[in-house]
mmCIF file with all atom_site columns, C-alpha atoms in Angstrom:
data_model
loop_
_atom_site.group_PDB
_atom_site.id
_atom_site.type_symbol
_atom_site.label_atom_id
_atom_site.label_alt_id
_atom_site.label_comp_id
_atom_site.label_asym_id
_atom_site.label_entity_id
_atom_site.label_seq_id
_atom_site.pdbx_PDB_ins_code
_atom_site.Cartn_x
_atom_site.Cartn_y
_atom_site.Cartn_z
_atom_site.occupancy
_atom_site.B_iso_or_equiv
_atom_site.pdbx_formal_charge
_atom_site.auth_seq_id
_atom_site.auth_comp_id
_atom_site.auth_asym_id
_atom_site.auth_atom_id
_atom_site.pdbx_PDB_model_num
ATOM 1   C CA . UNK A 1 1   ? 14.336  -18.065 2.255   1.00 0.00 ? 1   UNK A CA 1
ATOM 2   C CA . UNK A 1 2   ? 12.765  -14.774 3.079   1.00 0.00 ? 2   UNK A CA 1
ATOM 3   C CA . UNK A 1 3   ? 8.934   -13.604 3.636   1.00 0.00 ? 3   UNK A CA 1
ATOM 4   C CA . UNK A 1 4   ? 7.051   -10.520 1.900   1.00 0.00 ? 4   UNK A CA 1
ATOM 5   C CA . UNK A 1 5   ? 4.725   -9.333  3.551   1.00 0.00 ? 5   UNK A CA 1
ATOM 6   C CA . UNK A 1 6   ? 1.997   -6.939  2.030   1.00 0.00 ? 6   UNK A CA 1
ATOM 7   C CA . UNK A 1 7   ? 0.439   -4.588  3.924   1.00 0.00 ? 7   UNK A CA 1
ATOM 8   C CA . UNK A 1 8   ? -3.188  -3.563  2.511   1.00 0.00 ? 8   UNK A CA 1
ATOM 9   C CA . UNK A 1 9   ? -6.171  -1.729  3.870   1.00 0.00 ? 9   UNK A CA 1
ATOM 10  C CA . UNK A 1 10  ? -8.374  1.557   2.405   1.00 0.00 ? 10  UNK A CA 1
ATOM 11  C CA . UNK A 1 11  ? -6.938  4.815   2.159   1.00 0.00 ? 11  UNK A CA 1
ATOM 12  C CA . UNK A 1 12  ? -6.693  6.446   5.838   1.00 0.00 ? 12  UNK A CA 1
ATOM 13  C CA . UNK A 1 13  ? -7.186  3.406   7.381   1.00 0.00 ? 13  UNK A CA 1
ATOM 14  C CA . UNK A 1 14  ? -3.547  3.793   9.265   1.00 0.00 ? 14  UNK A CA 1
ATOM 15  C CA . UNK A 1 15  ? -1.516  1.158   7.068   1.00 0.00 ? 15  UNK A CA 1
ATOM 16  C CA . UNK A 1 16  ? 1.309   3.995   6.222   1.00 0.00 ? 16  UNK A CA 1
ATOM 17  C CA . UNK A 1 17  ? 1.787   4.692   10.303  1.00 0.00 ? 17  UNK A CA 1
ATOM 18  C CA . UNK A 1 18  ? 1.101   0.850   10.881  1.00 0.00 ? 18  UNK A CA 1
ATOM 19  C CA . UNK A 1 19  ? 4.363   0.308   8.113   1.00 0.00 ? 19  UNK A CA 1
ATOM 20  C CA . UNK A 1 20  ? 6.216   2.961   9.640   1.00 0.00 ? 20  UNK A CA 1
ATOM 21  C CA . UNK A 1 21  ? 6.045   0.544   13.263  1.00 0.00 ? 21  UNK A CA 1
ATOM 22  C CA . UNK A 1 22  ? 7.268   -2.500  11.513  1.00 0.00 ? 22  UNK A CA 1
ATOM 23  C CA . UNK A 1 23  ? 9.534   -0.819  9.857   1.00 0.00 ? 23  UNK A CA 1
ATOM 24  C CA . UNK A 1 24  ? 11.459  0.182   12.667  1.00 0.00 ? 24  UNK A CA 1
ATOM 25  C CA . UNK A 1 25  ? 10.956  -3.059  14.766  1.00 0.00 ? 25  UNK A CA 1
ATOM 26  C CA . UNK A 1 26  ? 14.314  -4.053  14.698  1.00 0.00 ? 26  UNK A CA 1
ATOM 27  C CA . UNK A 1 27  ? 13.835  -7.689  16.206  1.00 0.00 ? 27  UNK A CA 1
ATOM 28  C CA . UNK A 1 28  ? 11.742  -8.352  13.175  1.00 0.00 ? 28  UNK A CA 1
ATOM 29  C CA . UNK A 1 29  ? 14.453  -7.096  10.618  1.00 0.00 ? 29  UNK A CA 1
ATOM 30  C CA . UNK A 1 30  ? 11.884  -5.886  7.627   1.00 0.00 ? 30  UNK A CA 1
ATOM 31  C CA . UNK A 1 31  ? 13.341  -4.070  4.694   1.00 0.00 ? 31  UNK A CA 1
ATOM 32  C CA . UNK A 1 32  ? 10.831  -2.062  2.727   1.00 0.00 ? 32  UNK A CA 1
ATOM 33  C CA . UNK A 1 33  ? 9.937   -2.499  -1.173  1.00 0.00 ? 33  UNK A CA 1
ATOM 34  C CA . UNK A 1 34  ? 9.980   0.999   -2.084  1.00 0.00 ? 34  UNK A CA 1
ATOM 35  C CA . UNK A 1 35  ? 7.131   0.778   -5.289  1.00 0.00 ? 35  UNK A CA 1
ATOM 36  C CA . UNK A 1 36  ? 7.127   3.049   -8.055  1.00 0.00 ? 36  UNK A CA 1
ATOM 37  C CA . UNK A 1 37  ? 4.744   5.342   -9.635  1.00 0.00 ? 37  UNK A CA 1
ATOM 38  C CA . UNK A 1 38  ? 4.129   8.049   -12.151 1.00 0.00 ? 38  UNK A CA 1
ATOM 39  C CA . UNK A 1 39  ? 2.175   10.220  -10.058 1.00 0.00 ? 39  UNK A CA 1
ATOM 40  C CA . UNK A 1 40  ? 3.464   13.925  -8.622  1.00 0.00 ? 40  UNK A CA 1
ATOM 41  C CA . UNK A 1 41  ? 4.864   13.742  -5.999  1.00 0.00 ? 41  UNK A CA 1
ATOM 42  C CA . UNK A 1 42  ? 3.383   14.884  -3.151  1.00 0.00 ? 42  UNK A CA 1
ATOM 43  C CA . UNK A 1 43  ? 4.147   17.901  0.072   1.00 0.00 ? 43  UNK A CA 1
ATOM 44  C CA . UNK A 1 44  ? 7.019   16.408  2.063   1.00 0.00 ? 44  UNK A CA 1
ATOM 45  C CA . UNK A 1 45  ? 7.283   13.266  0.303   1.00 0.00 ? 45  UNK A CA 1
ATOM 46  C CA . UNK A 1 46  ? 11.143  12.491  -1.045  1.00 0.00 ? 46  UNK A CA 1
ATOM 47  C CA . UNK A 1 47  ? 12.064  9.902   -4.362  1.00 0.00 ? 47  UNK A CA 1
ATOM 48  C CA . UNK A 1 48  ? 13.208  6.932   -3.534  1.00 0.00 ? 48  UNK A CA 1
ATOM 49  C CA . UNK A 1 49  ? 11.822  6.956   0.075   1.00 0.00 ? 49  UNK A CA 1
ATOM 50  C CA . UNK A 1 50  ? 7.683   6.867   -0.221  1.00 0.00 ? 50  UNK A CA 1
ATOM 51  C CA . UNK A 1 51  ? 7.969   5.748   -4.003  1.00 0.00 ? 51  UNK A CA 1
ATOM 52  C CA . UNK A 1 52  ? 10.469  5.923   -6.819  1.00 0.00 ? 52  UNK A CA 1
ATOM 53  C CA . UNK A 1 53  ? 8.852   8.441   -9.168  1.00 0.00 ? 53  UNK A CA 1
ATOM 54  C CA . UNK A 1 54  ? 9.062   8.031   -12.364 1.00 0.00 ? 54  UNK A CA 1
ATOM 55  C CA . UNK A 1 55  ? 6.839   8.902   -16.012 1.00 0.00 ? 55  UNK A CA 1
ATOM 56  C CA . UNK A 1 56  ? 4.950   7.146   -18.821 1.00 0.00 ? 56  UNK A CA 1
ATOM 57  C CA . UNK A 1 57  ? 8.761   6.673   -20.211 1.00 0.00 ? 57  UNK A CA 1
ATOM 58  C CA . UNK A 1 58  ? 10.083  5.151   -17.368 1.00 0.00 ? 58  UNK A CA 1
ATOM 59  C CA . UNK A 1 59  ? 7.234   2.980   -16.560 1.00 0.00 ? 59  UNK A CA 1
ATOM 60  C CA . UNK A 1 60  ? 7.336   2.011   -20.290 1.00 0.00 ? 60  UNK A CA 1
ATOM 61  C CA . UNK A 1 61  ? 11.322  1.857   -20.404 1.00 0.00 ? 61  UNK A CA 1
ATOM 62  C CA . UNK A 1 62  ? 10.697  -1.062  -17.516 1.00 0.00 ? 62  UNK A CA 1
ATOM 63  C CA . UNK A 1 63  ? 8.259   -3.058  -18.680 1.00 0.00 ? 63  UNK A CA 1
ATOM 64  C CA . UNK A 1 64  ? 9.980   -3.234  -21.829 1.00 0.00 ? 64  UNK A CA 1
ATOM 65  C CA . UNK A 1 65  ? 12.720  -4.460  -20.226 1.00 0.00 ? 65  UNK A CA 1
ATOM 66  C CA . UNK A 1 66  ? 10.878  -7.168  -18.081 1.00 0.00 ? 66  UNK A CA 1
ATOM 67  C CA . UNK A 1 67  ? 11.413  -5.513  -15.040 1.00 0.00 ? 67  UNK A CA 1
ATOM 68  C CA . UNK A 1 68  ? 7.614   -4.745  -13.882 1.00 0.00 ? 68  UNK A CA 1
ATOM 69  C CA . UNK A 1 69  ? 6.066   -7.210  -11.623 1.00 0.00 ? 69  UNK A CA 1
ATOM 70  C CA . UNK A 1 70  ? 2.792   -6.162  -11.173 1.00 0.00 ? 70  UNK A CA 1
ATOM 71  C CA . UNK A 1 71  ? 0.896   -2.379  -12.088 1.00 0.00 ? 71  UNK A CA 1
ATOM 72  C CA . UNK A 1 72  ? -2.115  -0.816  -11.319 1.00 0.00 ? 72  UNK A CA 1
ATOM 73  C CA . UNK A 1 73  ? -3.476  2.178   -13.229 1.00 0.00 ? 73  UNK A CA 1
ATOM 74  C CA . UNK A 1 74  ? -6.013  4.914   -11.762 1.00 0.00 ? 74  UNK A CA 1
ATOM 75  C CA . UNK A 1 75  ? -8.205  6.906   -13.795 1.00 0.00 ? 75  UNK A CA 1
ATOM 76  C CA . UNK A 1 76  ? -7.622  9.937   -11.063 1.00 0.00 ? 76  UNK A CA 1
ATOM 77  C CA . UNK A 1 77  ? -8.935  13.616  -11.789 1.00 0.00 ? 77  UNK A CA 1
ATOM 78  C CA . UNK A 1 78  ? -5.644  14.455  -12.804 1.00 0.00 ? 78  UNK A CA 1
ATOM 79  C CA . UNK A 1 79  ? -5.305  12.135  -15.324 1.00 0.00 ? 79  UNK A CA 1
ATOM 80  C CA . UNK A 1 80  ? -3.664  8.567   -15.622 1.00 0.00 ? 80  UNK A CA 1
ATOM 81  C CA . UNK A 1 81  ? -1.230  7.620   -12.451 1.00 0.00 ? 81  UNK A CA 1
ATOM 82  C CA . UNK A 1 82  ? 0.120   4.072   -12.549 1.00 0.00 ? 82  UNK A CA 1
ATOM 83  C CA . UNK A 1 83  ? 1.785   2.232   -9.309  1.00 0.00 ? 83  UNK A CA 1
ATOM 84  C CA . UNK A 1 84  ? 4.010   -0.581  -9.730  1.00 0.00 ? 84  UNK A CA 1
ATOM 85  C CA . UNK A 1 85  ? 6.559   -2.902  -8.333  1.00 0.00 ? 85  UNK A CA 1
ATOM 86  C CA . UNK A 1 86  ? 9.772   -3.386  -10.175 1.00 0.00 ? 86  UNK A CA 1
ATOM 87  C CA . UNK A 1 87  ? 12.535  -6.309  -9.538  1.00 0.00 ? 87  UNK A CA 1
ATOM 88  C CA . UNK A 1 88  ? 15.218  -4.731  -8.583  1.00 0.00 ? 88  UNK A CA 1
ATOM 89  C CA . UNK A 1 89  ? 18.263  -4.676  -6.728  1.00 0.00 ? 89  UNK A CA 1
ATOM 90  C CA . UNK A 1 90  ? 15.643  -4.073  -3.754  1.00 0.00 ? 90  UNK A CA 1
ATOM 91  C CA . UNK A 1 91  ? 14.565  -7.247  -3.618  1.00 0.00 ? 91  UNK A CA 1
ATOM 92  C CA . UNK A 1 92  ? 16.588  -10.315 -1.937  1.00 0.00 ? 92  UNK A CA 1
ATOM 93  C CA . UNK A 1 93  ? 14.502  -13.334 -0.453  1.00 0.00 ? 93  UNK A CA 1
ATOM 94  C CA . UNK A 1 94  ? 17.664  -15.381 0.045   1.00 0.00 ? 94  UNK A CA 1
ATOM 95  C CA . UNK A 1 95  ? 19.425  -13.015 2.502   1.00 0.00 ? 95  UNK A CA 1
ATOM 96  C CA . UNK A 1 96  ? 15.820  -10.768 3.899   1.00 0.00 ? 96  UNK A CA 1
ATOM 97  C CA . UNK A 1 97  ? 12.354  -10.538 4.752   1.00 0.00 ? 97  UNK A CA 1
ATOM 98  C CA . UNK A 1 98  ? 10.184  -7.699  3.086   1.00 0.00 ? 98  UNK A CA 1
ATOM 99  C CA . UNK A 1 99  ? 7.135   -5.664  4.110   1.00 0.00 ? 99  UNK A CA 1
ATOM 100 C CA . UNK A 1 100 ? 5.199   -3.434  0.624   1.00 0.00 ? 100 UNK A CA 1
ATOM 101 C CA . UNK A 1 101 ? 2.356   -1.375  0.879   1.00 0.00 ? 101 UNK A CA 1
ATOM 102 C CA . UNK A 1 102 ? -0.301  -2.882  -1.443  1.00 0.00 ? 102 UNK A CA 1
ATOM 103 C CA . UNK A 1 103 ? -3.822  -3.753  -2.851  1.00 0.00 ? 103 UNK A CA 1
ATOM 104 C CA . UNK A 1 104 ? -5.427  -7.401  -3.440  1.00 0.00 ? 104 UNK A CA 1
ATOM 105 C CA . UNK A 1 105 ? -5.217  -6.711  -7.189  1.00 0.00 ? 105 UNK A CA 1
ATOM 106 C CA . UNK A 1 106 ? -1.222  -5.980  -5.867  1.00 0.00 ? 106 UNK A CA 1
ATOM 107 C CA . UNK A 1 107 ? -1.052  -8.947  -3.567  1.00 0.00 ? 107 UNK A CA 1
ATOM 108 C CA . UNK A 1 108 ? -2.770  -11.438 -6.231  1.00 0.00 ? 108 UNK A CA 1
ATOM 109 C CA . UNK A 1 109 ? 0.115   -10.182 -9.069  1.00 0.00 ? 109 UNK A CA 1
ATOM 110 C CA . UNK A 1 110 ? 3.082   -10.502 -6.543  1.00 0.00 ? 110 UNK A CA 1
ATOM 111 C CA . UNK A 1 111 ? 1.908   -13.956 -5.475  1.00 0.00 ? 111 UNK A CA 1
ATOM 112 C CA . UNK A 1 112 ? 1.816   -15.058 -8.909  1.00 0.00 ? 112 UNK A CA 1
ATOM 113 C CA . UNK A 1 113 ? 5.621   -14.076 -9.739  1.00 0.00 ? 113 UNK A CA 1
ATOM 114 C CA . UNK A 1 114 ? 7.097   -15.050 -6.394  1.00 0.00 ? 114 UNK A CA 1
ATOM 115 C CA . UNK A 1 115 ? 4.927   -17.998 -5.577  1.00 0.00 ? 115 UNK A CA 1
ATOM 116 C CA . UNK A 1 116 ? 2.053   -18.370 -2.559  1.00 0.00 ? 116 UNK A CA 1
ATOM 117 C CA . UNK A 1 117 ? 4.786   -19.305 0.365   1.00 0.00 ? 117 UNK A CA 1
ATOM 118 C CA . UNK A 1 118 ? 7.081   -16.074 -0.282  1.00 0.00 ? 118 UNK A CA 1
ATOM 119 C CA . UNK A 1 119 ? 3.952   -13.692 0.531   1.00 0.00 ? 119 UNK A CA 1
ATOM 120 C CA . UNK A 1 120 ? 1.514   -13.419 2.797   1.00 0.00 ? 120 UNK A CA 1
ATOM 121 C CA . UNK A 1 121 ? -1.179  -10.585 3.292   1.00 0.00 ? 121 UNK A CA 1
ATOM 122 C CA . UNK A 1 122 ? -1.551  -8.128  6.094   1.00 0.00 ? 122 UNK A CA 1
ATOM 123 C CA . UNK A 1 123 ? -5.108  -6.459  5.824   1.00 0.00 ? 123 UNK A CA 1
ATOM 124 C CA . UNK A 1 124 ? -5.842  -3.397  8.006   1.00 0.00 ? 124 UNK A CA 1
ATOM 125 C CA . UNK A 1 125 ? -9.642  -3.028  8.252   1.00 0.00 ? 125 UNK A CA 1
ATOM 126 C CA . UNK A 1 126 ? -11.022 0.544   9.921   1.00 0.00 ? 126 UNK A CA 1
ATOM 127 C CA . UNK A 1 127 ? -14.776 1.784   10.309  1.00 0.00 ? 127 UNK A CA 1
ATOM 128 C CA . UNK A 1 128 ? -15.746 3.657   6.797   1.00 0.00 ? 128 UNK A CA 1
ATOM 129 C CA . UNK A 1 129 ? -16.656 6.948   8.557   1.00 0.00 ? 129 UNK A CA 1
ATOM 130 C CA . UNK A 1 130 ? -13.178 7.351   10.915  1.00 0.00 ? 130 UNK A CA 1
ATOM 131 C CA . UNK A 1 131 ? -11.284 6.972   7.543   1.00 0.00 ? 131 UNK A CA 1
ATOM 132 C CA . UNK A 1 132 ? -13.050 9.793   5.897   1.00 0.00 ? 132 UNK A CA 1
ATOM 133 C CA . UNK A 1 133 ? -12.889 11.943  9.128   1.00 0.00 ? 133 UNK A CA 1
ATOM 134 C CA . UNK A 1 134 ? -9.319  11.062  8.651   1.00 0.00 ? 134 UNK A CA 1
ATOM 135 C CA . UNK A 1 135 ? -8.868  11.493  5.166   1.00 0.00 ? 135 UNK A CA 1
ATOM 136 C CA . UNK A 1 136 ? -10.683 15.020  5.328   1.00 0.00 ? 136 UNK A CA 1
ATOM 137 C CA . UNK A 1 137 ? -8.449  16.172  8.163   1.00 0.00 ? 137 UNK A CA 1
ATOM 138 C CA . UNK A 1 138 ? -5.437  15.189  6.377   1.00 0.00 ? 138 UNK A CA 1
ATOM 139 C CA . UNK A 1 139 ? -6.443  16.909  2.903   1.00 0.00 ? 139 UNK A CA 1
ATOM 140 C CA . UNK A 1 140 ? -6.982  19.875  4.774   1.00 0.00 ? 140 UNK A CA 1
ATOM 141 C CA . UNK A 1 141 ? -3.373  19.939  5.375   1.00 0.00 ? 141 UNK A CA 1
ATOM 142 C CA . UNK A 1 142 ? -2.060  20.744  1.944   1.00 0.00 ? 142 UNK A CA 1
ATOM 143 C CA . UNK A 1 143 ? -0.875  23.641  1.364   1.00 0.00 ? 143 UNK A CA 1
ATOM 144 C CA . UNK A 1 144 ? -3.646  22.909  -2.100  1.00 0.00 ? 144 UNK A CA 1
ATOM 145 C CA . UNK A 1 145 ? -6.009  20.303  -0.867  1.00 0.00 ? 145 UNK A CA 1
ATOM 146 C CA . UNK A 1 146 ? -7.228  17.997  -3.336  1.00 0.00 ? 146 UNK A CA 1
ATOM 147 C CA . UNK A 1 147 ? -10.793 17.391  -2.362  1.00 0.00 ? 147 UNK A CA 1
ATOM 148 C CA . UNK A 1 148 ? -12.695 15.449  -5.722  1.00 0.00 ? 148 UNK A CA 1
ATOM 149 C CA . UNK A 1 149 ? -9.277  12.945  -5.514  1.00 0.00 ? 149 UNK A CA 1
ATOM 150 C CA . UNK A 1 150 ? -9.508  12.181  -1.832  1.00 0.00 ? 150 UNK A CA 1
ATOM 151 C CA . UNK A 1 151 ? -13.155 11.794  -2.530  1.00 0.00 ? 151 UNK A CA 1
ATOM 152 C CA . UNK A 1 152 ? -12.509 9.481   -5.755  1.00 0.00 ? 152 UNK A CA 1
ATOM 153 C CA . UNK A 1 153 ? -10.039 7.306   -4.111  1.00 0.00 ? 153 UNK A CA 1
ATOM 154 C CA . UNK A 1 154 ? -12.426 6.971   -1.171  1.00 0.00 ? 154 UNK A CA 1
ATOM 155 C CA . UNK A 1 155 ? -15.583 5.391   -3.263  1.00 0.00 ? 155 UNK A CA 1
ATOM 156 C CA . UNK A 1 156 ? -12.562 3.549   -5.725  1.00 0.00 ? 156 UNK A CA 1
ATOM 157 C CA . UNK A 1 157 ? -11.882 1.466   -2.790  1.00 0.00 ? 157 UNK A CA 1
ATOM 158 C CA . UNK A 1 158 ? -15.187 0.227   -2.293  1.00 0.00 ? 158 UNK A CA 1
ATOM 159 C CA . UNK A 1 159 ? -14.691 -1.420  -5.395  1.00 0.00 ? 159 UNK A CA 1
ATOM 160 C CA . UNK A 1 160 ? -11.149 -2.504  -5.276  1.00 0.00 ? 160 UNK A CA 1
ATOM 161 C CA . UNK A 1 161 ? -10.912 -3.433  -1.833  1.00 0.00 ? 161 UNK A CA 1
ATOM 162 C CA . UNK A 1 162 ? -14.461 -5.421  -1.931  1.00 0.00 ? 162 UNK A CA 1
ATOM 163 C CA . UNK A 1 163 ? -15.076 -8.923  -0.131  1.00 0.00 ? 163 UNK A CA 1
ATOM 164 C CA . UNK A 1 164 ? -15.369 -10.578 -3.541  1.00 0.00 ? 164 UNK A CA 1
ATOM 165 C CA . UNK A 1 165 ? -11.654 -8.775  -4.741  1.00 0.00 ? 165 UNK A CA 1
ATOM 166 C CA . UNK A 1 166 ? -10.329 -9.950  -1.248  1.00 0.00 ? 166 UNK A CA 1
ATOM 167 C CA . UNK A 1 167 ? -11.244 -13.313 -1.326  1.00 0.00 ? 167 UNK A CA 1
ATOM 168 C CA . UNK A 1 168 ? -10.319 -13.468 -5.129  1.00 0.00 ? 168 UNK A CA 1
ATOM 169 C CA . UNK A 1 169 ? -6.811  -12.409 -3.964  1.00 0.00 ? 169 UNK A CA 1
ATOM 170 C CA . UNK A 1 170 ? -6.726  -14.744 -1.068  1.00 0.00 ? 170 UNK A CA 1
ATOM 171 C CA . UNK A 1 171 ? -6.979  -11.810 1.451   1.00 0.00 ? 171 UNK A CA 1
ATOM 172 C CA . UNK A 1 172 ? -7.609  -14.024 4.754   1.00 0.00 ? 172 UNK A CA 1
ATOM 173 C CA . UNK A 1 173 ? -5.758  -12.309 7.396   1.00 0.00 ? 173 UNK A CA 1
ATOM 174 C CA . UNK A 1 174 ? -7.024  -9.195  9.079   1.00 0.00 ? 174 UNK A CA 1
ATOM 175 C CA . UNK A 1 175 ? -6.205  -6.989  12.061  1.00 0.00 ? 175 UNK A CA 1
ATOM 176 C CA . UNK A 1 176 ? -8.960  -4.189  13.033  1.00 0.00 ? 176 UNK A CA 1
ATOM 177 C CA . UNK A 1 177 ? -7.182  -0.835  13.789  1.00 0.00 ? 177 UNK A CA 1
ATOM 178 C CA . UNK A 1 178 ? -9.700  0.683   15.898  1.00 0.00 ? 178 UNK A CA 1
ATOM 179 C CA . UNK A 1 179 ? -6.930  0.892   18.832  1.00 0.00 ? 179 UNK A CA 1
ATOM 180 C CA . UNK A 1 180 ? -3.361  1.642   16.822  1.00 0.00 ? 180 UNK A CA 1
ATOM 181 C CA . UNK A 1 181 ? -1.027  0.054   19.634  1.00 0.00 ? 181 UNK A CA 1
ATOM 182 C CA . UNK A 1 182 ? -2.983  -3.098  19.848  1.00 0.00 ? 182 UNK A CA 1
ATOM 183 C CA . UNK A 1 183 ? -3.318  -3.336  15.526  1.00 0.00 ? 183 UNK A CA 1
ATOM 184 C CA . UNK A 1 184 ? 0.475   -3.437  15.457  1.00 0.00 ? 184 UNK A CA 1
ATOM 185 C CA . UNK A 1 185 ? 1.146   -5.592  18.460  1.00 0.00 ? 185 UNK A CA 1
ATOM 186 C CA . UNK A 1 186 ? -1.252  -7.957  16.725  1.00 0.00 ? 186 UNK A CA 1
ATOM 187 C CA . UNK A 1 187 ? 0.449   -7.548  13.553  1.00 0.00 ? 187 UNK A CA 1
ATOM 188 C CA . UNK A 1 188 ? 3.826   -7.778  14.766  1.00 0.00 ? 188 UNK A CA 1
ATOM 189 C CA . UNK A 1 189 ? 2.667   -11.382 16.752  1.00 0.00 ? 189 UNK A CA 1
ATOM 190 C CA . UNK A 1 190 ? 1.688   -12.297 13.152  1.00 0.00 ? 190 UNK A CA 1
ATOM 191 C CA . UNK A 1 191 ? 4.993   -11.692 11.376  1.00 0.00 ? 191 UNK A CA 1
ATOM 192 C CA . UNK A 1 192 ? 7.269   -13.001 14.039  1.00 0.00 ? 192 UNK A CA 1
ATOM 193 C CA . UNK A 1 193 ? 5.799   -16.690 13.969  1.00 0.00 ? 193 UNK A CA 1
ATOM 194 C CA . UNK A 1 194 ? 5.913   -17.201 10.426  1.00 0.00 ? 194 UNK A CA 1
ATOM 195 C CA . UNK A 1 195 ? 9.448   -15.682 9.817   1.00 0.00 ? 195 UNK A CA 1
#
């Protein structure tokens, strides 16, 4: 039976380029959970390969049918965007193991539908001041940088990624990506003896 493993940490703390090295460790043999959402879509980013984007309808057209596992809404500057992670045809624990991109209030919701020994967290952890360097830097980027979001989701995940929400969630294994190479060496180290 196949392993999901969800990857969490604060925005710019590295978890995307941290995914992107599992990803293509081919000894562990991940397959990604591509999540949905009904938020733009962003500069270089393609449907189906960052998220599956969707609408209100779509989102709604899902849940109706049962599909929705877990979704988190955000109250952004831009209005309502939702996240979520659908069962699909994406997802096959008798034949693979899986690695999402998530939050605790994610995690919690996922562990809930496919029980605590199909999923086990992966929590990136990063000083507060080298992920707003890093979020700034990146922002800057865009050809329209969005400044008051990037500054939203950085105090929003105070709250949602707080000691109290991680331990609620059952958050208890962390890796410090102050040096990336060593982060995923440590992560990968993790993966490979519980697979």
């Amino acid at each position: 039976m196949g392993k999901i493993f969800c990857l969490m940490g604060k925005s710019a703390s590295g978890k995307d380029t941290v995914y992107k090295n599992l990803l293509s460790d081919k000894d562990l043999s991940l397959k990604k959970i591509i999540p949905y959402t009904t938020r733009p879509m962003r500069e270089k980013e393609e449907n189906g390969v960052q998220y599956y984007f969707t609408d209100n309808a779509g989102l709604e057209k899902l849940q109706n049918e049962g599909k929705v596992i877990e979704c988190r809404s955000y109250d952004t500057i831009y209005g309502v965007w939702n996240y979520f992670t659908v069962a699909d045809s994406q997802i096959d624990l008798d034949n693979n193991d899986y690695l999402v991109i998530g939050t605790p209030e994610a995690f919690r919701k996922l562990k809930n539908y496919f029980g605590n020994e199909m999923i086990l967290p992966i929590y990136i952890e990063l000083d507060d001041g080298i992920r707003l360097t890093r979020a700034l830097e990146r922002e800057k980027k865009q050809t329209t940088p969005k400044y008051e979001e990037m500054c939203r989701r950085f105090l929003a995940d105070a709250a949602d990624f707080s000691e109290d929400k991680l331990k609620e969630a059952g958050v208890d294994f962390r890796f410090s990506n102050d040096d990336l190479k060593e982060c995923v060496e440590s992560i990968k180290s993790f993966i490979r003896n519980r697979l």
